[in-house]
PDB file of C-alpha atoms in Angstrom:
ATOM      1  CA  GLU A  54       7.213 -11.217  -9.766  1.00  0.00           C
ATOM      2  CA  VAL A  55       5.232 -12.718  -6.869  1.00  0.00           C
ATOM      3  CA  VAL A  56       1.498 -12.931  -7.828  1.00  0.00           C
ATOM      4  CA  LEU A  57      -1.174 -12.928  -4.942  1.00  0.00           C
ATOM      5  CA  THR A  58      -4.629 -14.303  -5.706  1.00  0.00           C
ATOM      6  CA  GLN A  59      -7.198 -13.212  -3.142  1.00  0.00           C
ATOM      7  CA  SER A  60     -10.552 -15.205  -2.599  1.00  0.00           C
ATOM      8  CA  PRO A  61     -13.094 -14.523  -3.010  1.00  0.00           C
ATOM      9  CA  ALA A  62     -13.886 -11.526  -4.894  1.00  0.00           C
ATOM     10  CA  THR A  63     -16.779 -10.099  -2.721  1.00  0.00           C
ATOM     11  CA  LEU A  64     -18.075 -11.859   0.639  1.00  0.00           C
ATOM     12  CA  SER A  65     -21.624 -11.270   2.008  1.00  0.00           C
ATOM     13  CA  LEU A  66     -22.236 -11.345   5.500  1.00  0.00           C
ATOM     14  CA  SER A  67     -23.885 -10.283   8.269  1.00  0.00           C
ATOM     15  CA  PRO A  68     -22.939  -7.997  11.229  1.00  0.00           C
ATOM     16  CA  GLY A  69     -21.610 -10.563  14.026  1.00  0.00           C
ATOM     17  CA  GLU A  70     -20.620 -13.229  11.737  1.00  0.00           C
ATOM     18  CA  ARG A  71     -16.888 -14.553  11.161  1.00  0.00           C
ATOM     19  CA  ALA A  72     -15.122 -13.857   7.874  1.00  0.00           C
ATOM     20  CA  THR A  73     -12.300 -15.637   6.442  1.00  0.00           C
ATOM     21  CA  LEU A  74     -10.340 -14.204   3.269  1.00  0.00           C
ATOM     22  CA  SER A  75      -8.024 -15.974   1.447  1.00  0.00           C
ATOM     23  CA  CYS A  76      -4.648 -15.109  -0.052  1.00  0.00           C
ATOM     24  CA  ARG A  77      -2.749 -17.373  -2.215  1.00  0.00           C
ATOM     25  CA  ALA A  78       0.998 -16.676  -3.413  1.00  0.00           C
ATOM     26  CA  SER A  79       2.407 -18.102  -6.508  1.00  0.00           C
ATOM     27  CA  GLN A  80       5.360 -18.816  -5.070  1.00  0.00           C
ATOM     28  CA  SER A  81       6.602 -18.519  -1.322  1.00  0.00           C
ATOM     29  CA  VAL A  82       6.812 -15.350   0.556  1.00  0.00           C
ATOM     30  CA  ASN A  83       7.985 -16.968   3.823  1.00  0.00           C
ATOM     31  CA  ASN A  84       5.788 -15.153   6.259  1.00  0.00           C
ATOM     32  CA  TYR A  85       6.418 -11.729   4.825  1.00  0.00           C
ATOM     33  CA  LEU A  86       2.656 -10.938   4.091  1.00  0.00           C
ATOM     34  CA  ALA A  87       0.452  -7.969   5.043  1.00  0.00           C
ATOM     35  CA  TRP A  88      -3.076  -7.345   5.202  1.00  0.00           C
ATOM     36  CA  PHE A  89      -4.836  -3.837   4.523  1.00  0.00           C
ATOM     37  CA  GLN A  90      -8.506  -2.764   4.938  1.00  0.00           C
ATOM     38  CA  GLN A  91      -9.737   0.203   2.742  1.00  0.00           C
ATOM     39  CA  LYS A  92     -12.750   2.162   2.928  1.00  0.00           C
ATOM     40  CA  PRO A  93     -13.973   4.120   0.010  1.00  0.00           C
ATOM     41  CA  GLY A  94     -12.370   7.557  -0.578  1.00  0.00           C
ATOM     42  CA  GLN A  95      -9.688   6.765   2.388  1.00  0.00           C
ATOM     43  CA  PRO A  96      -6.097   4.923   2.320  1.00  0.00           C
ATOM     44  CA  PRO A  97      -5.393   1.545   2.759  1.00  0.00           C
ATOM     45  CA  ARG A  98      -4.973   1.086   6.697  1.00  0.00           C
ATOM     46  CA  LEU A  99      -2.258  -1.676   7.677  1.00  0.00           C
ATOM     47  CA  LEU A 100      -4.288  -4.612   9.723  1.00  0.00           C
ATOM     48  CA  ILE A 101      -1.409  -7.253  10.235  1.00  0.00           C
ATOM     49  CA  TYR A 102       2.197  -7.475   8.935  1.00  0.00           C
ATOM     50  CA  ASP A 103       4.448 -10.524   9.004  1.00  0.00           C
ATOM     51  CA  THR A 104       1.458 -12.619   8.787  1.00  0.00           C
ATOM     52  CA  SER A 105      -0.174 -12.617  12.288  1.00  0.00           C
ATOM     53  CA  ASN A 106       1.023  -9.615  14.094  1.00  0.00           C
ATOM     54  CA  ARG A 107      -1.223  -6.863  14.450  1.00  0.00           C
ATOM     55  CA  ALA A 108      -0.440  -3.222  13.792  1.00  0.00           C
ATOM     56  CA  THR A 109      -0.914  -0.321  16.379  1.00  0.00           C
ATOM     57  CA  GLY A 110      -4.651  -0.073  17.399  1.00  0.00           C
ATOM     58  CA  ILE A 111      -5.981  -3.263  15.734  1.00  0.00           C
ATOM     59  CA  PRO A 112      -8.708  -4.655  17.511  1.00  0.00           C
ATOM     60  CA  ALA A 113      -8.050  -8.437  18.528  1.00  0.00           C
ATOM     61  CA  ARG A 114     -10.850  -9.766  16.237  1.00  0.00           C
ATOM     62  CA  PHE A 115      -8.538  -9.162  13.198  1.00  0.00           C
ATOM     63  CA  SER A 116      -6.055 -11.987  13.051  1.00  0.00           C
ATOM     64  CA  GLY A 117      -3.859 -13.326  10.264  1.00  0.00           C
ATOM     65  CA  SER A 118      -2.374 -16.847   9.767  1.00  0.00           C
ATOM     66  CA  GLY A 119      -0.420 -19.081   7.086  1.00  0.00           C
ATOM     67  CA  SER A 120       2.488 -19.515   5.696  1.00  0.00           C
ATOM     68  CA  GLY A 121       4.659 -19.998   2.573  1.00  0.00           C
ATOM     69  CA  THR A 122       2.252 -19.849  -0.118  1.00  0.00           C
ATOM     70  CA  ASP A 123      -1.550 -19.380   1.817  1.00  0.00           C
ATOM     71  CA  PHE A 124      -2.484 -17.008   4.212  1.00  0.00           C
ATOM     72  CA  THR A 125      -5.900 -16.323   5.922  1.00  0.00           C
ATOM     73  CA  LEU A 126      -7.403 -12.954   7.462  1.00  0.00           C
ATOM     74  CA  THR A 127     -10.087 -13.923   9.861  1.00  0.00           C
ATOM     75  CA  ILE A 128     -12.361 -11.520  11.357  1.00  0.00           C
ATOM     76  CA  SER A 129     -13.896 -12.970  14.157  1.00  0.00           C
ATOM     77  CA  SER A 130     -17.333 -11.398  14.608  1.00  0.00           C
ATOM     78  CA  LEU A 131     -17.901  -8.468  11.794  1.00  0.00           C
ATOM     79  CA  GLU A 132     -18.656  -4.993  13.412  1.00  0.00           C
ATOM     80  CA  PRO A 133     -20.451  -2.726  10.954  1.00  0.00           C
ATOM     81  CA  GLU A 134     -17.186  -0.463  10.479  1.00  0.00           C
ATOM     82  CA  ASP A 135     -15.943  -3.637   9.349  1.00  0.00           C
ATOM     83  CA  PHE A 136     -17.407  -3.544   5.867  1.00  0.00           C
ATOM     84  CA  ALA A 137     -14.555  -2.623   3.503  1.00  0.00           C
ATOM     85  CA  VAL A 138     -12.268  -4.154   0.859  1.00  0.00           C
ATOM     86  CA  TYR A 139      -9.441  -6.181   2.120  1.00  0.00           C
ATOM     87  CA  TYR A 140      -5.913  -6.420   0.184  1.00  0.00           C
ATOM     88  CA  CYS A 141      -3.044  -9.006   1.048  1.00  0.00           C
ATOM     89  CA  GLN A 142       0.678  -7.471   0.092  1.00  0.00           C
ATOM     90  CA  GLN A 143       4.148  -9.530  -0.166  1.00  0.00           C
ATOM     91  CA  ARG A 144       7.383  -7.858   0.716  1.00  0.00           C
ATOM     92  CA  PHE A 145       9.362 -11.157   0.751  1.00  0.00           C
ATOM     93  CA  SER A 146      10.689 -11.057  -2.797  1.00  0.00           C
ATOM     94  CA  TRP A 147      10.765  -7.362  -4.120  1.00  0.00           C
ATOM     95  CA  PRO A 148      10.887  -5.329  -6.302  1.00  0.00           C
ATOM     96  CA  PRO A 149       8.250  -5.053  -6.957  1.00  0.00           C
ATOM     97  CA  LEU A 150       5.998  -5.213  -3.831  1.00  0.00           C
ATOM     98  CA  THR A 151       2.844  -6.819  -4.682  1.00  0.00           C
ATOM     99  CA  PHE A 152      -0.440  -6.437  -3.747  1.00  0.00           C
ATOM    100  CA  GLY A 153      -3.623  -8.710  -4.323  1.00  0.00           C
ATOM    101  CA  GLY A 154      -6.693  -8.063  -5.973  1.00  0.00           C
ATOM    102  CA  GLY A 155      -8.595  -7.198  -3.080  1.00  0.00           C
ATOM    103  CA  THR A 156     -11.782  -8.861  -1.343  1.00  0.00           C
ATOM    104  CA  LYS A 157     -14.848  -6.693  -0.899  1.00  0.00           C
ATOM    105  CA  VAL A 158     -16.828  -7.385   2.485  1.00  0.00           C
ATOM    106  CA  GLU A 159     -20.240  -6.103   1.766  1.00  0.00           C
ATOM    107  CA  ILE A 160     -23.476  -6.228   4.185  1.00  0.00           C
ATOM    108  CA  LYS A 161     -25.655  -9.270   3.596  1.00  0.00           C
TER     109      LYS A 161
ATOM    110  CA  GLU B 601       1.228  11.523  15.518  1.00  0.00           C
ATOM    111  CA  VAL B 602       2.477  10.168  11.936  1.00  0.00           C
ATOM    112  CA  GLN B 603       1.121  12.461   9.256  1.00  0.00           C
ATOM    113  CA  LEU B 604       2.164  12.186   5.609  1.00  0.00           C
ATOM    114  CA  LEU B 605       0.729  14.954   3.078  1.00  0.00           C
ATOM    115  CA  GLU B 606       0.558  14.978  -0.762  1.00  0.00           C
ATOM    116  CA  SER B 607       0.603  17.598  -2.943  1.00  0.00           C
ATOM    117  CA  GLY B 608       1.203  18.373  -6.613  1.00  0.00           C
ATOM    118  CA  GLY B 609      -1.543  16.234  -8.407  1.00  0.00           C
ATOM    119  CA  GLY B 610      -3.844  17.293 -11.514  1.00  0.00           C
ATOM    120  CA  LEU B 611      -4.491  17.573 -15.133  1.00  0.00           C
ATOM    121  CA  VAL B 612      -1.769  16.768 -17.018  1.00  0.00           C
ATOM    122  CA  GLN B 613      -1.511  15.880 -20.883  1.00  0.00           C
ATOM    123  CA  PRO B 614      -0.119  13.033 -22.136  1.00  0.00           C
ATOM    124  CA  GLY B 615       3.926  13.390 -22.692  1.00  0.00           C
ATOM    125  CA  GLY B 616       3.537  16.112 -19.757  1.00  0.00           C
ATOM    126  CA  SER B 617       5.551  15.796 -16.178  1.00  0.00           C
ATOM    127  CA  LEU B 618       4.727  16.346 -12.822  1.00  0.00           C
ATOM    128  CA  ARG B 619       6.158  16.571  -9.495  1.00  0.00           C
ATOM    129  CA  LEU B 620       4.321  14.902  -6.304  1.00  0.00           C
ATOM    130  CA  SER B 621       5.259  15.678  -2.985  1.00  0.00           C
ATOM    131  CA  CYS B 622       4.636  14.398   0.475  1.00  0.00           C
ATOM    132  CA  ALA B 623       5.304  16.464   3.764  1.00  0.00           C
ATOM    133  CA  ALA B 624       5.835  14.096   6.472  1.00  0.00           C
ATOM    134  CA  SER B 625       6.002  14.836  10.329  1.00  0.00           C
ATOM    135  CA  GLY B 626       5.257  12.678  13.562  1.00  0.00           C
ATOM    136  CA  PHE B 627       8.384  10.615  13.029  1.00  0.00           C
ATOM    137  CA  THR B 628      12.301  10.519  12.212  1.00  0.00           C
ATOM    138  CA  PHE B 629      12.059  11.077   8.286  1.00  0.00           C
ATOM    139  CA  SER B 630      15.751  10.224   7.929  1.00  0.00           C
ATOM    140  CA  SER B 631      15.443   6.842   9.787  1.00  0.00           C
ATOM    141  CA  TYR B 632      12.632   5.292   7.697  1.00  0.00           C
ATOM    142  CA  ALA B 633      12.537   4.226   3.845  1.00  0.00           C
ATOM    143  CA  MET B 634       9.443   5.729   2.097  1.00  0.00           C
ATOM    144  CA  SER B 635       7.249   4.390  -0.605  1.00  0.00           C
ATOM    145  CA  TRP B 636       4.709   5.597  -3.472  1.00  0.00           C
ATOM    146  CA  VAL B 637       1.666   3.543  -4.017  1.00  0.00           C
ATOM    147  CA  ARG B 638      -1.080   4.224  -6.632  1.00  0.00           C
ATOM    148  CA  GLN B 639      -4.531   2.900  -7.293  1.00  0.00           C
ATOM    149  CA  ALA B 640      -6.276   3.782 -10.550  1.00  0.00           C
ATOM    150  CA  PRO B 641      -9.862   4.703 -10.522  1.00  0.00           C
ATOM    151  CA  GLY B 642     -12.071   1.882  -9.498  1.00  0.00           C
ATOM    152  CA  GLY B 643      -8.965  -0.579  -9.106  1.00  0.00           C
ATOM    153  CA  GLY B 644      -6.428  -2.046  -7.075  1.00  0.00           C
ATOM    154  CA  LEU B 645      -3.249  -0.904  -5.232  1.00  0.00           C
ATOM    155  CA  GLU B 646      -0.274  -0.785  -7.336  1.00  0.00           C
ATOM    156  CA  TRP B 647       3.303   0.033  -5.822  1.00  0.00           C
ATOM    157  CA  VAL B 648       5.278   2.297  -7.994  1.00  0.00           C
ATOM    158  CA  SER B 649       8.510   3.060  -6.145  1.00  0.00           C
ATOM    159  CA  ALA B 650      10.727   2.876  -2.995  1.00  0.00           C
ATOM    160  CA  VAL B 651      13.962   4.758  -1.537  1.00  0.00           C
ATOM    161  CA  GLY B 652      16.009   4.037   1.789  1.00  0.00           C
ATOM    162  CA  GLU B 653      16.355   6.240   4.760  1.00  0.00           C
ATOM    163  CA  SER B 654      19.786   7.466   3.176  1.00  0.00           C
ATOM    164  CA  GLY B 655      18.332   8.061  -0.145  1.00  0.00           C
ATOM    165  CA  GLY B 656      20.731   5.866  -1.860  1.00  0.00           C
ATOM    166  CA  SER B 657      18.700   3.012  -2.664  1.00  0.00           C
ATOM    167  CA  THR B 658      15.766   3.798  -5.168  1.00  0.00           C
ATOM    168  CA  TYR B 659      13.613   1.000  -6.453  1.00  0.00           C
ATOM    169  CA  TYR B 660      10.678   1.119  -9.417  1.00  0.00           C
ATOM    170  CA  ARG B 661       8.426  -1.072 -10.969  1.00  0.00           C
ATOM    171  CA  ASP B 662       9.173  -1.725 -14.213  1.00  0.00           C
ATOM    172  CA  SER B 663       6.378   0.414 -16.309  1.00  0.00           C
ATOM    173  CA  VAL B 664       7.712   3.314 -14.627  1.00  0.00           C
ATOM    174  CA  LYS B 665      11.622   2.672 -14.752  1.00  0.00           C
ATOM    175  CA  GLY B 666      13.413   5.790 -16.910  1.00  0.00           C
ATOM    176  CA  ARG B 667      10.255   8.000 -16.483  1.00  0.00           C
ATOM    177  CA  PHE B 668       9.797   8.261 -12.688  1.00  0.00           C
ATOM    178  CA  THR B 669      12.399   9.611 -10.341  1.00  0.00           C
ATOM    179  CA  ILE B 670      11.630   9.618  -6.479  1.00  0.00           C
ATOM    180  CA  SER B 671      13.858  11.618  -3.904  1.00  0.00           C
ATOM    181  CA  ARG B 672      13.724  12.616  -0.918  1.00  0.00           C
ATOM    182  CA  ASP B 673      15.072  16.304   1.193  1.00  0.00           C
ATOM    183  CA  TYR B 674      15.623  15.822   4.722  1.00  0.00           C
ATOM    184  CA  SER B 675      15.771  19.389   5.338  1.00  0.00           C
ATOM    185  CA  LYS B 676      12.312  19.617   4.694  1.00  0.00           C
ATOM    186  CA  ASN B 677      11.290  16.356   5.528  1.00  0.00           C
ATOM    187  CA  THR B 678       9.542  15.780   2.155  1.00  0.00           C
ATOM    188  CA  LEU B 679       9.854  12.819  -0.422  1.00  0.00           C
ATOM    189  CA  TYR B 680       9.165  13.535  -3.849  1.00  0.00           C
ATOM    190  CA  LEU B 681       8.008  11.708  -7.168  1.00  0.00           C
ATOM    191  CA  GLU B 682       8.798  13.258 -10.175  1.00  0.00           C
ATOM    192  CA  MET B 683       6.822  11.977 -12.711  1.00  0.00           C
ATOM    193  CA  ASN B 684       7.724  12.443 -16.907  1.00  0.00           C
ATOM    194  CA  SER B 685       6.624  11.522 -20.039  1.00  0.00           C
ATOM    195  CA  LEU B 686       3.374  10.641 -18.488  1.00  0.00           C
ATOM    196  CA  ARG B 687       0.815   7.906 -20.057  1.00  0.00           C
ATOM    197  CA  GLY B 688      -3.119   7.405 -19.572  1.00  0.00           C
ATOM    198  CA  GLU B 689      -2.457   4.483 -17.713  1.00  0.00           C
ATOM    199  CA  ASP B 690      -0.435   6.488 -15.131  1.00  0.00           C
ATOM    200  CA  THR B 691      -3.867   8.318 -13.936  1.00  0.00           C
ATOM    201  CA  ALA B 692      -4.414   7.099 -10.458  1.00  0.00           C
ATOM    202  CA  VAL B 693      -4.449   8.248  -7.002  1.00  0.00           C
ATOM    203  CA  TYR B 694      -1.051   8.428  -5.632  1.00  0.00           C
ATOM    204  CA  TYR B 695      -0.470   7.622  -2.118  1.00  0.00           C
ATOM    205  CA  CYS B 696       2.854   7.710  -0.101  1.00  0.00           C
ATOM    206  CA  ALA B 697       3.549   5.492   2.774  1.00  0.00           C
ATOM    207  CA  LYS B 698       5.903   5.316   5.392  1.00  0.00           C
ATOM    208  CA  ALA B 699       7.953   1.661   5.319  1.00  0.00           C
ATOM    209  CA  GLY B 700      10.330   0.436   8.069  1.00  0.00           C
ATOM    210  CA  ARG B 701      14.206   0.544   8.377  1.00  0.00           C
ATOM    211  CA  GLY B 702      16.210  -0.444   5.500  1.00  0.00           C
ATOM    212  CA  THR B 703      14.493  -2.823   3.160  1.00  0.00           C
ATOM    213  CA  ASN B 704      11.750  -3.191   5.506  1.00  0.00           C
ATOM    214  CA  MET B 705       8.755  -2.565   3.432  1.00  0.00           C
ATOM    215  CA  ILE B 706       5.780  -3.105   5.966  1.00  0.00           C
ATOM    216  CA  LEU B 707       3.838   0.324   4.783  1.00  0.00           C
ATOM    217  CA  ASP B 708       2.450   1.097   8.457  1.00  0.00           C
ATOM    218  CA  TYR B 709       1.358   4.712   7.505  1.00  0.00           C
ATOM    219  CA  TRP B 710      -0.419   6.199   4.445  1.00  0.00           C
ATOM    220  CA  GLY B 711      -1.075   9.712   3.443  1.00  0.00           C
ATOM    221  CA  GLN B 712      -4.564  10.732   2.090  1.00  0.00           C
ATOM    222  CA  GLY B 713      -3.553  10.390  -1.502  1.00  0.00           C
ATOM    223  CA  ILE B 714      -3.631  12.824  -4.795  1.00  0.00           C
ATOM    224  CA  LEU B 715      -5.085  12.171  -7.732  1.00  0.00           C
ATOM    225  CA  VAL B 716      -3.412  12.721 -11.088  1.00  0.00           C
ATOM    226  CA  THR B 717      -5.070  12.271 -14.215  1.00  0.00           C
ATOM    227  CA  VAL B 718      -3.298  12.212 -17.632  1.00  0.00           C
ATOM    228  CA  SER B 719      -5.336  13.276 -20.594  1.00  0.00           C
ATOM    229  CA  SER B 720      -5.788  15.459 -23.285  1.00  0.00           C
TER     230      SER B 720
END
């Protein structure tokens, strides 16, 4: 099973700042890595798939990069609505599909 | 507009059974794989099961194999998850999610989720 480790667990930033979230896989997942955003009481929303492709309707301030085992989600300038929990997920080696433990982006 | 609406959750005793449903609309149901993902209270996301677009291929995480069954009804555009021998650790919000074609597990749309509580 591919284990995804996200860091940091919590990121405290102010609106307008740049957020950099990390996801490391226990083995290569090629580029089959996705990112989701989840707000309290809501389902996850797909942001990025296959490392760097933005999903439908996702603003350009969200970008993804990486390859193999190390991946990054960058939010170039935080908007108030971006404070949420972010999860990475791999689909290269499954079942099972696996998710990281999440990074909470909170207001500083 | 893609819509996924889960139903069938609730409180069940350990060892009991429950069937979740997910009514799908806004896309060609027969053309996409579907999946169930759960989230324990205060916890992270955990994939549970998936089914291919034809219904012939099914996949499960080890902890639910032999207890859960995923299926789909094309006449009703509905995805199901039959859950038997439920345990406390199955307590979670269960989400259905639309995936891609074939084994393309890009989970691009999710339902609002339904709570399953396993407790005596």
